Coordinates of C-alpha atoms in Angstrom, one line a residue:
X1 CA 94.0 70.7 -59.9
X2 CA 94.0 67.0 -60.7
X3 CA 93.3 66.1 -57.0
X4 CA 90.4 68.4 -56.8
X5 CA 88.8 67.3 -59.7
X6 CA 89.1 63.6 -58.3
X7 CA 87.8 64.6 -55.5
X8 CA 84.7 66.0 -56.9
X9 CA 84.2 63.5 -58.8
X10 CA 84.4 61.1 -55.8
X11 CA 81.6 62.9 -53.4
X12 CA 79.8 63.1 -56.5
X13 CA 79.5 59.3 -57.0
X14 CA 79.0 58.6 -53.5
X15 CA 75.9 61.2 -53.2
X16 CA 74.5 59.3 -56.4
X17 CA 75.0 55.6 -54.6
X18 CA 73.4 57.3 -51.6
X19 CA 70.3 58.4 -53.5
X20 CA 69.9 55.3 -55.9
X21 CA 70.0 53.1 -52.0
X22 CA 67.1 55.5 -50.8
X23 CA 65.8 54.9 -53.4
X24 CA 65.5 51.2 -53.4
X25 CA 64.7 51.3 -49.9
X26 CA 61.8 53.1 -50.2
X27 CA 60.5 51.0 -53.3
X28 CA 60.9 47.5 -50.8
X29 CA 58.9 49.5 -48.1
X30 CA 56.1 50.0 -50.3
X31 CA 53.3 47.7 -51.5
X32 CA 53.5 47.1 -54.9
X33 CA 51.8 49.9 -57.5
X34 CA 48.6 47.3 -58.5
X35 CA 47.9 47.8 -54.8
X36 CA 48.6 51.1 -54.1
X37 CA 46.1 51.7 -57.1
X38 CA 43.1 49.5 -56.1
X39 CA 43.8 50.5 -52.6
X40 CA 42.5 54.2 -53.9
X41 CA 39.8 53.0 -56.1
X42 CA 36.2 54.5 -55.2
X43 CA 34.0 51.5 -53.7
X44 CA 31.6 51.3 -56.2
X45 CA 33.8 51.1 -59.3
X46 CA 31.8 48.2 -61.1
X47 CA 34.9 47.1 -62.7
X48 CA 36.7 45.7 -59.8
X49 CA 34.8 42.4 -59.9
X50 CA 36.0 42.2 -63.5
X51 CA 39.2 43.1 -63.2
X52 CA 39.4 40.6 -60.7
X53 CA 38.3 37.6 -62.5
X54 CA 41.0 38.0 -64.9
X55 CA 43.7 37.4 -62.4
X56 CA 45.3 34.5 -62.3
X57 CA 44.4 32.3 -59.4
X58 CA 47.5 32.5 -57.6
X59 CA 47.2 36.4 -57.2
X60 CA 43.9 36.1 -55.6
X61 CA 45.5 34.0 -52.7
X62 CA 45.7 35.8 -49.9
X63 CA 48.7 34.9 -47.3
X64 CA 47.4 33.4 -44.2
X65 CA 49.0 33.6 -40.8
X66 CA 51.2 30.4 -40.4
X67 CA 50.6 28.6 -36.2
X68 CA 54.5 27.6 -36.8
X69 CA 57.0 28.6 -34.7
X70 CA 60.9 28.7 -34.9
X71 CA 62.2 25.4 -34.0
X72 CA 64.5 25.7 -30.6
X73 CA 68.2 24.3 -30.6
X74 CA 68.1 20.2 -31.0
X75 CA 64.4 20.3 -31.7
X76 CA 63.1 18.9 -35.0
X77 CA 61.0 21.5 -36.6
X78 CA 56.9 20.7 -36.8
X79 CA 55.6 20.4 -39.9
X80 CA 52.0 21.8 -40.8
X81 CA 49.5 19.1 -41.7
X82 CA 49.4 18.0 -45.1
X83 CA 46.7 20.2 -47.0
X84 CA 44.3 17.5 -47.9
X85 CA 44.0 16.4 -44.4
X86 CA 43.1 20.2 -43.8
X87 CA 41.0 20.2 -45.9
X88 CA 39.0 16.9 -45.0
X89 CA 38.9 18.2 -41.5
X90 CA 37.2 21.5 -42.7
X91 CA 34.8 19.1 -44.9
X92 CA 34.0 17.1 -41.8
X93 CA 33.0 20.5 -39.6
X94 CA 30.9 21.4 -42.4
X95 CA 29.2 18.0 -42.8
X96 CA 28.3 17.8 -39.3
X97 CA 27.0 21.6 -39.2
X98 CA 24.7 20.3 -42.4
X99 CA 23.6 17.8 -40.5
X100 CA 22.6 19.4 -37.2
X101 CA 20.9 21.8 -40.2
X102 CA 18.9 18.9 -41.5
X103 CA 17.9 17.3 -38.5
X104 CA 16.2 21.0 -36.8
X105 CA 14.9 21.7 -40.1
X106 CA 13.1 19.3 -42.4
X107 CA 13.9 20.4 -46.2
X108 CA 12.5 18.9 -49.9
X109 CA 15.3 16.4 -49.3
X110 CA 13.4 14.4 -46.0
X111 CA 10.5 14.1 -48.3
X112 CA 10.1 10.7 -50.0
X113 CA 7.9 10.1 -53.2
X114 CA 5.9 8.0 -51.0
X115 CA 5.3 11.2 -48.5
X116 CA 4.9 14.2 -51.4
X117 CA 2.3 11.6 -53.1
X118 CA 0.1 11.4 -49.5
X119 CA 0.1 15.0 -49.1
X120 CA -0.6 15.8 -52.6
X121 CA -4.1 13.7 -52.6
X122 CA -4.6 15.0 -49.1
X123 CA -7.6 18.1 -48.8
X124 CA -4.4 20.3 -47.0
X125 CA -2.8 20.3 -50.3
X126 CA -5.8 21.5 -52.4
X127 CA -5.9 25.3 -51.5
X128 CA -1.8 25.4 -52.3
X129 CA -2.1 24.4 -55.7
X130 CA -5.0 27.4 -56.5
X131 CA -4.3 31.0 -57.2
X132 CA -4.8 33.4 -54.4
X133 CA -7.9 35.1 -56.5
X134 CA -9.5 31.5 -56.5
X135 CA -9.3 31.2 -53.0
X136 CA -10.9 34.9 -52.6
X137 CA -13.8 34.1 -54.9
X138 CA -14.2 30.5 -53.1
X139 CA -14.7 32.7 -50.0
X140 CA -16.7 35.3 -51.4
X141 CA -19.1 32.9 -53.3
X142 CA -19.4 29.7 -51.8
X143 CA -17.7 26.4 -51.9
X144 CA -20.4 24.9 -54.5
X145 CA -19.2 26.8 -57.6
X146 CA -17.8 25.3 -60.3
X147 CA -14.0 25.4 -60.3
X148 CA -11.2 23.0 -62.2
X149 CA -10.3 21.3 -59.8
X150 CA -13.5 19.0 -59.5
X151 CA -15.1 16.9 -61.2
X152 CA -16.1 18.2 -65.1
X153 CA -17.8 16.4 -67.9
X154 CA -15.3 15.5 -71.2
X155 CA -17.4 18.7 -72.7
X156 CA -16.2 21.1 -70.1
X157 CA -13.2 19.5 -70.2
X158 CA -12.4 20.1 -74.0
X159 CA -13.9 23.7 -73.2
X160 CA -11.5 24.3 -70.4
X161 CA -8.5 22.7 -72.4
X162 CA -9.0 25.4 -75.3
X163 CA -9.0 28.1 -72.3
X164 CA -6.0 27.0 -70.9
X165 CA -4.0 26.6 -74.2
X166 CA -4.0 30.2 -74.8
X167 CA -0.8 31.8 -73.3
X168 CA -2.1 33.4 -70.4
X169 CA -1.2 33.1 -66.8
X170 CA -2.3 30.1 -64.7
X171 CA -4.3 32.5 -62.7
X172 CA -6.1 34.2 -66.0
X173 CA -6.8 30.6 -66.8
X174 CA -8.8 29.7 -63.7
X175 CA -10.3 32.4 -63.8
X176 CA -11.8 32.6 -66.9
X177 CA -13.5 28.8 -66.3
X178 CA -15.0 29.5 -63.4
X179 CA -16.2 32.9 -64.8
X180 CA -17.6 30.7 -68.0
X181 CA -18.9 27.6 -66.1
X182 CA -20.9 29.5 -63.6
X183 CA -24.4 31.9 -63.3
X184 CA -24.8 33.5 -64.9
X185 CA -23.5 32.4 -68.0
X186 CA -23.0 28.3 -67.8
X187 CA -21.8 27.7 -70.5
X188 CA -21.3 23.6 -70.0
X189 CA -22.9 22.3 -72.9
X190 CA -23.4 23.2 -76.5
X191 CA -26.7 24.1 -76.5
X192 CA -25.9 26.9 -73.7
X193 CA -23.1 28.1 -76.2
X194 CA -25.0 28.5 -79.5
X195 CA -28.0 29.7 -77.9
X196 CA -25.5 32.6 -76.1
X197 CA -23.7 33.3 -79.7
X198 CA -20.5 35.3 -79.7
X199 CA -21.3 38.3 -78.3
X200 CA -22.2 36.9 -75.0
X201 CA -19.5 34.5 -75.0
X202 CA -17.5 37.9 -75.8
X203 CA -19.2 39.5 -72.9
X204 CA -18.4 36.7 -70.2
X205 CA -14.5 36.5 -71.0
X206 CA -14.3 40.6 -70.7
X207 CA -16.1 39.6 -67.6
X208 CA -13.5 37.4 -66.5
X209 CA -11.1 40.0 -67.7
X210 CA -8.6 37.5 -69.9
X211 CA -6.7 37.9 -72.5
X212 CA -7.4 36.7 -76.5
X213 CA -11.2 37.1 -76.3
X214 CA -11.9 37.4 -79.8
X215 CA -9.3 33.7 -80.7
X216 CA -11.5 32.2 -77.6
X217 CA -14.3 33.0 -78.7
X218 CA -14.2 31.6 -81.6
X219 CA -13.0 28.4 -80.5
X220 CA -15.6 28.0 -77.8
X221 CA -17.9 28.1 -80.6
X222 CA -16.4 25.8 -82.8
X223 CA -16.5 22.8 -79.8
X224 CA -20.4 23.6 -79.4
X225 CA -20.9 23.4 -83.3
X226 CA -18.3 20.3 -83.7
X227 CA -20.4 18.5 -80.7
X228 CA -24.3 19.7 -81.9
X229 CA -22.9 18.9 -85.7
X230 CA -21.5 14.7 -84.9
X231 CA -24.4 14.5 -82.5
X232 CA -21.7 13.6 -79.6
X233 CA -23.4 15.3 -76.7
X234 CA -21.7 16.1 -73.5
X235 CA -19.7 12.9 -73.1
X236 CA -18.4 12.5 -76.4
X237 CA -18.9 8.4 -75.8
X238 CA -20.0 8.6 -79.7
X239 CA -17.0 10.4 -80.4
X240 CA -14.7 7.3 -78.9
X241 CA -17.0 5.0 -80.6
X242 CA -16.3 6.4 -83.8
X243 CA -12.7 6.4 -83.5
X244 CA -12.8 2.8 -81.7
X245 CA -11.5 3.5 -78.6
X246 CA -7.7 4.6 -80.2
X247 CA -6.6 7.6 -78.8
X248 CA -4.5 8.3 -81.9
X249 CA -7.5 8.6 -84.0
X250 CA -9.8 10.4 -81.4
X251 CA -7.0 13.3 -81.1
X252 CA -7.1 13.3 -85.4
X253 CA -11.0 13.9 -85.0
X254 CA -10.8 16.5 -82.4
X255 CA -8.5 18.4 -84.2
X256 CA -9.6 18.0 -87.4
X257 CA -13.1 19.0 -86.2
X258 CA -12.5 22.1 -83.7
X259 CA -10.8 25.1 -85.4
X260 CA -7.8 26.3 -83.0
X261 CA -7.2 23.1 -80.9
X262 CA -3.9 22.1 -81.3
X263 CA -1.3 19.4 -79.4
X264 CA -1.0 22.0 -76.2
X265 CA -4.8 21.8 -75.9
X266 CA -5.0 18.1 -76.4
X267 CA -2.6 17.5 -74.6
X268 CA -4.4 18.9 -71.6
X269 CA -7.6 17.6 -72.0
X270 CA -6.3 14.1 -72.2
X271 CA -4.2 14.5 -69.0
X272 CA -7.4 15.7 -67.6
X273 CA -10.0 13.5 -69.3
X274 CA -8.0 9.9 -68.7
X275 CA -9.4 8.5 -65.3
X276 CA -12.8 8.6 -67.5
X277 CA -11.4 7.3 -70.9
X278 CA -9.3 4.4 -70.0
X279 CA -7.7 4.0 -73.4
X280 CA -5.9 7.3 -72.5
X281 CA -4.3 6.1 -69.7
X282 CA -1.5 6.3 -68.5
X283 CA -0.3 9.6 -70.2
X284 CA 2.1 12.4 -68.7
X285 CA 2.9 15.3 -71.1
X286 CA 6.4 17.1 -71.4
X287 CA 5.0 20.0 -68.7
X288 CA 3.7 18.3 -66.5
X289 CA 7.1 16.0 -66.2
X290 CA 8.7 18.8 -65.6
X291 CA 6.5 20.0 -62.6
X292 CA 6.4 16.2 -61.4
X293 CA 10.8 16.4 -61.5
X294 CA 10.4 19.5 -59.7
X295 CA 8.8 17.6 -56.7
X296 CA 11.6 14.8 -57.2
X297 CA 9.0 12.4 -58.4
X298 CA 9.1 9.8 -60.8
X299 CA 7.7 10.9 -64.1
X300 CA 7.4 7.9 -66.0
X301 CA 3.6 7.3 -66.5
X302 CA 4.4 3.6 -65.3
X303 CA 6.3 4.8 -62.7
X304 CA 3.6 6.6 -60.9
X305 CA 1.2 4.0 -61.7
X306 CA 3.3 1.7 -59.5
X307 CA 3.9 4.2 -57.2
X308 CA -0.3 5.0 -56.5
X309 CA -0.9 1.0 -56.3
X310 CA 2.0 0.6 -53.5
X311 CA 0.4 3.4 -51.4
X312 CA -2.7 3.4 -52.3
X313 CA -4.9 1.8 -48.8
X314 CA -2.9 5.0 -47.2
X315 CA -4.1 7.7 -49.8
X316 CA -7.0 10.3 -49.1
X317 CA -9.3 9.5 -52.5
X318 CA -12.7 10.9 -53.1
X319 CA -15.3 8.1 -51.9
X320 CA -18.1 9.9 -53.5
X321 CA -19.6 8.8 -56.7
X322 CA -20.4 5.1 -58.1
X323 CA -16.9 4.8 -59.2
X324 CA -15.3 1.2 -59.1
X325 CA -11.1 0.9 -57.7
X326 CA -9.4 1.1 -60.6
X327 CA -11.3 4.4 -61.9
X328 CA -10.5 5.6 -58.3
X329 CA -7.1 5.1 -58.8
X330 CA -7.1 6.5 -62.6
X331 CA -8.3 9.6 -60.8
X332 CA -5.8 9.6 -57.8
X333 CA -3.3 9.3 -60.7
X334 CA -4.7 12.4 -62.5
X335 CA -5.0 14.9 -59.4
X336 CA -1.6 14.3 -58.8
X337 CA -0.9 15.0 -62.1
X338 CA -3.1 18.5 -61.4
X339 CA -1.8 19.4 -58.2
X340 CA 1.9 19.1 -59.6
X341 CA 1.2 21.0 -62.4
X342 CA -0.9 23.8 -60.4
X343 CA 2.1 23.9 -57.8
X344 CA 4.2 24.4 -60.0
X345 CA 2.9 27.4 -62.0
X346 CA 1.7 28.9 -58.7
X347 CA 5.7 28.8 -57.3
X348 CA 4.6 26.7 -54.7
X349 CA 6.9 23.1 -55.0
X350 CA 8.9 24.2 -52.5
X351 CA 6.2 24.7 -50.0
X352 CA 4.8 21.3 -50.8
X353 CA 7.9 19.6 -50.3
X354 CA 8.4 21.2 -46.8
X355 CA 4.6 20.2 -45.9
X356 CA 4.9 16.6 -47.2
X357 CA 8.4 16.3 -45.2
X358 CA 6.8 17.1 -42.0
X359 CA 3.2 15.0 -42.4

């Protein structure tokens, strides 16, 4: 009875060992449960990219298939090249691929100040730097209308400033001043504006279709009265005179005298108004140094100075007008400033660089 028992008791523990080895076996033989799981996930769980990141970076290493093979009998075994050495290798293929790249296909980098400056005073660069409606109504009504991009009188330019200070598009912008500078409303001196009043200076923004008519409205008015009321006419040259030729004071007296022009305005109608007012110059504002770094130039108002006087018996400037060197090269200085700025807002640097690379 004993001996029975026992030997129960014996196939019992050897059918347990046998299961418990199966079962072993057939965990070894099987990727590990993580996998299994994200092997079964749906593709477009939006959680795997997560889950991911929060490995740690040796999990996310993938074994790669090793070029070794077993050493033979009396044969030292190779060893794989030392990962940094890999790894310059690799750097090297890329470098050359870069520069094949660079070489068939001129980027912002092959552009030099010198060459973004050329093509930025240069007539191809003009049309870039305007919104696409501009460029429509150019077409539709004739090169001779009035647009921001020539040449304005210090009134139109304080009018224009207040325009462009609003926040509304670059396009908006434009827009509005050649809608307000041209038939048939005109409005380019102050005696055009009061005589109009506010309704029809109402009546040409709707026409333009911008935004803030009633704010601008009121501002356009209070340049007119400001200018009829100091006797400054449309070249503010009594204006300077009264503050002495200091910029600090004239931008106190602008301010102080038009309701609603504030630094953002002033600030763009002295970038604009400095080839003509030479105690302005040279002045950058904050924006437009930021459009300028966009087109890897220098931004210092110095800076570009130099840069314009190194280049300039190679640059494209207007030869029209009485206008002696240096005013030539005070306006040279402010259409880049312009053409940056207009670039810029238009999301067109990158085009510019890749024209001035290849001219």
């Amino acid at each position: 009875m004993v001996a029975a028992d026992a030997n129960v008791h014996l196939k019992y523990m050897i059918l347990s060992n046998a299961r418990l080895y199966f079962e072993i076996r057939s965990e070894l033989d099987m990727p590990p449960r993580e996998t299994r799981n994200s092997n079964n996930k749906d593709a477009s769980d939006h959680g795997s990219a997560e889950e991911s990141s929060k490995q740690s970076p040796q999990e996310n290493v993938k074994d790669e298939p090793s070029d070794e093979r077993p050493a033979a009998a009396g044969e030292k075994r190779k060893k794989s090249p030392p990962p940094d050495n890999a790894n310059k290798a690799s750097k090297a293929t890329e470098d050359e691929q870069a520069t094949k790249t660079h070489d068939e296909d001129p980027s912002k980098s092959d552009a030099s100040p010198e060459q973004i400056l050329k093509f930025l005073l240069s007539d191809a660069a003009v049309d870039m730097c305007r919104p696409k409606d501009e460029l429509e109504d150019l077409e539709k009504r004739g090169k001779d209308i009035k647009t921001y991009a020539q040449l304005l009188s210090p009134f139109e330019e304080l009018v224009c400033a207040v325009v462009l200070s609003r926040p509304i598009s670059h396009r908006l912008g434009l827009r509005t001043i050649r809608t307000i500078l041209n038939p048939p409303w005109e409005f380019t001196d102050a005696e055009s504006i009061k005589a109009a009043g506010a309704e029809k200076i109402y009546k040409s923004l709707d026409d333009a279709r911008t935004q803030h008519r009633g704010k601008t409205t009121g501002e356009i008015e209070a340049i007119a009265e400001a200018v009829r009321k100091n006797n400054w006419h449309n070249d503010l040259e009594k204006l300077r005179k009264q503050a002495k030729n200091k910029v600090d004071k004239e931008r106190d007296v602008l301010q102080s005298s038009i309701k609603g022009l504030g630094k953002t305005g002033l600030n763009i109608f002295y970038r604009r108004i400095q080839w003509l007012w030479e105690e302005a110059y040279p002045f950058i504002d904050a924006r437009t140094q930021d459009s300028l770094e966009k087109l890897g130039m220098p931004k210092e108002p110095n800076e570009v100075v130099e840069l314009i006087d190194k280049n300039w018996q190679d640059l494209e400037v207007d030869d029209s007008g009485d206008f002696k060197d240096e005013e030539k090269k005070r306006r040279a200085f402010v259409l880049l400033l312009e053409r940056s700025v207009g670039a810029d807002l238009e999301k067109k640097s990158e085009d510019i660089l890749t024209a001035a690379a290849k001219s």
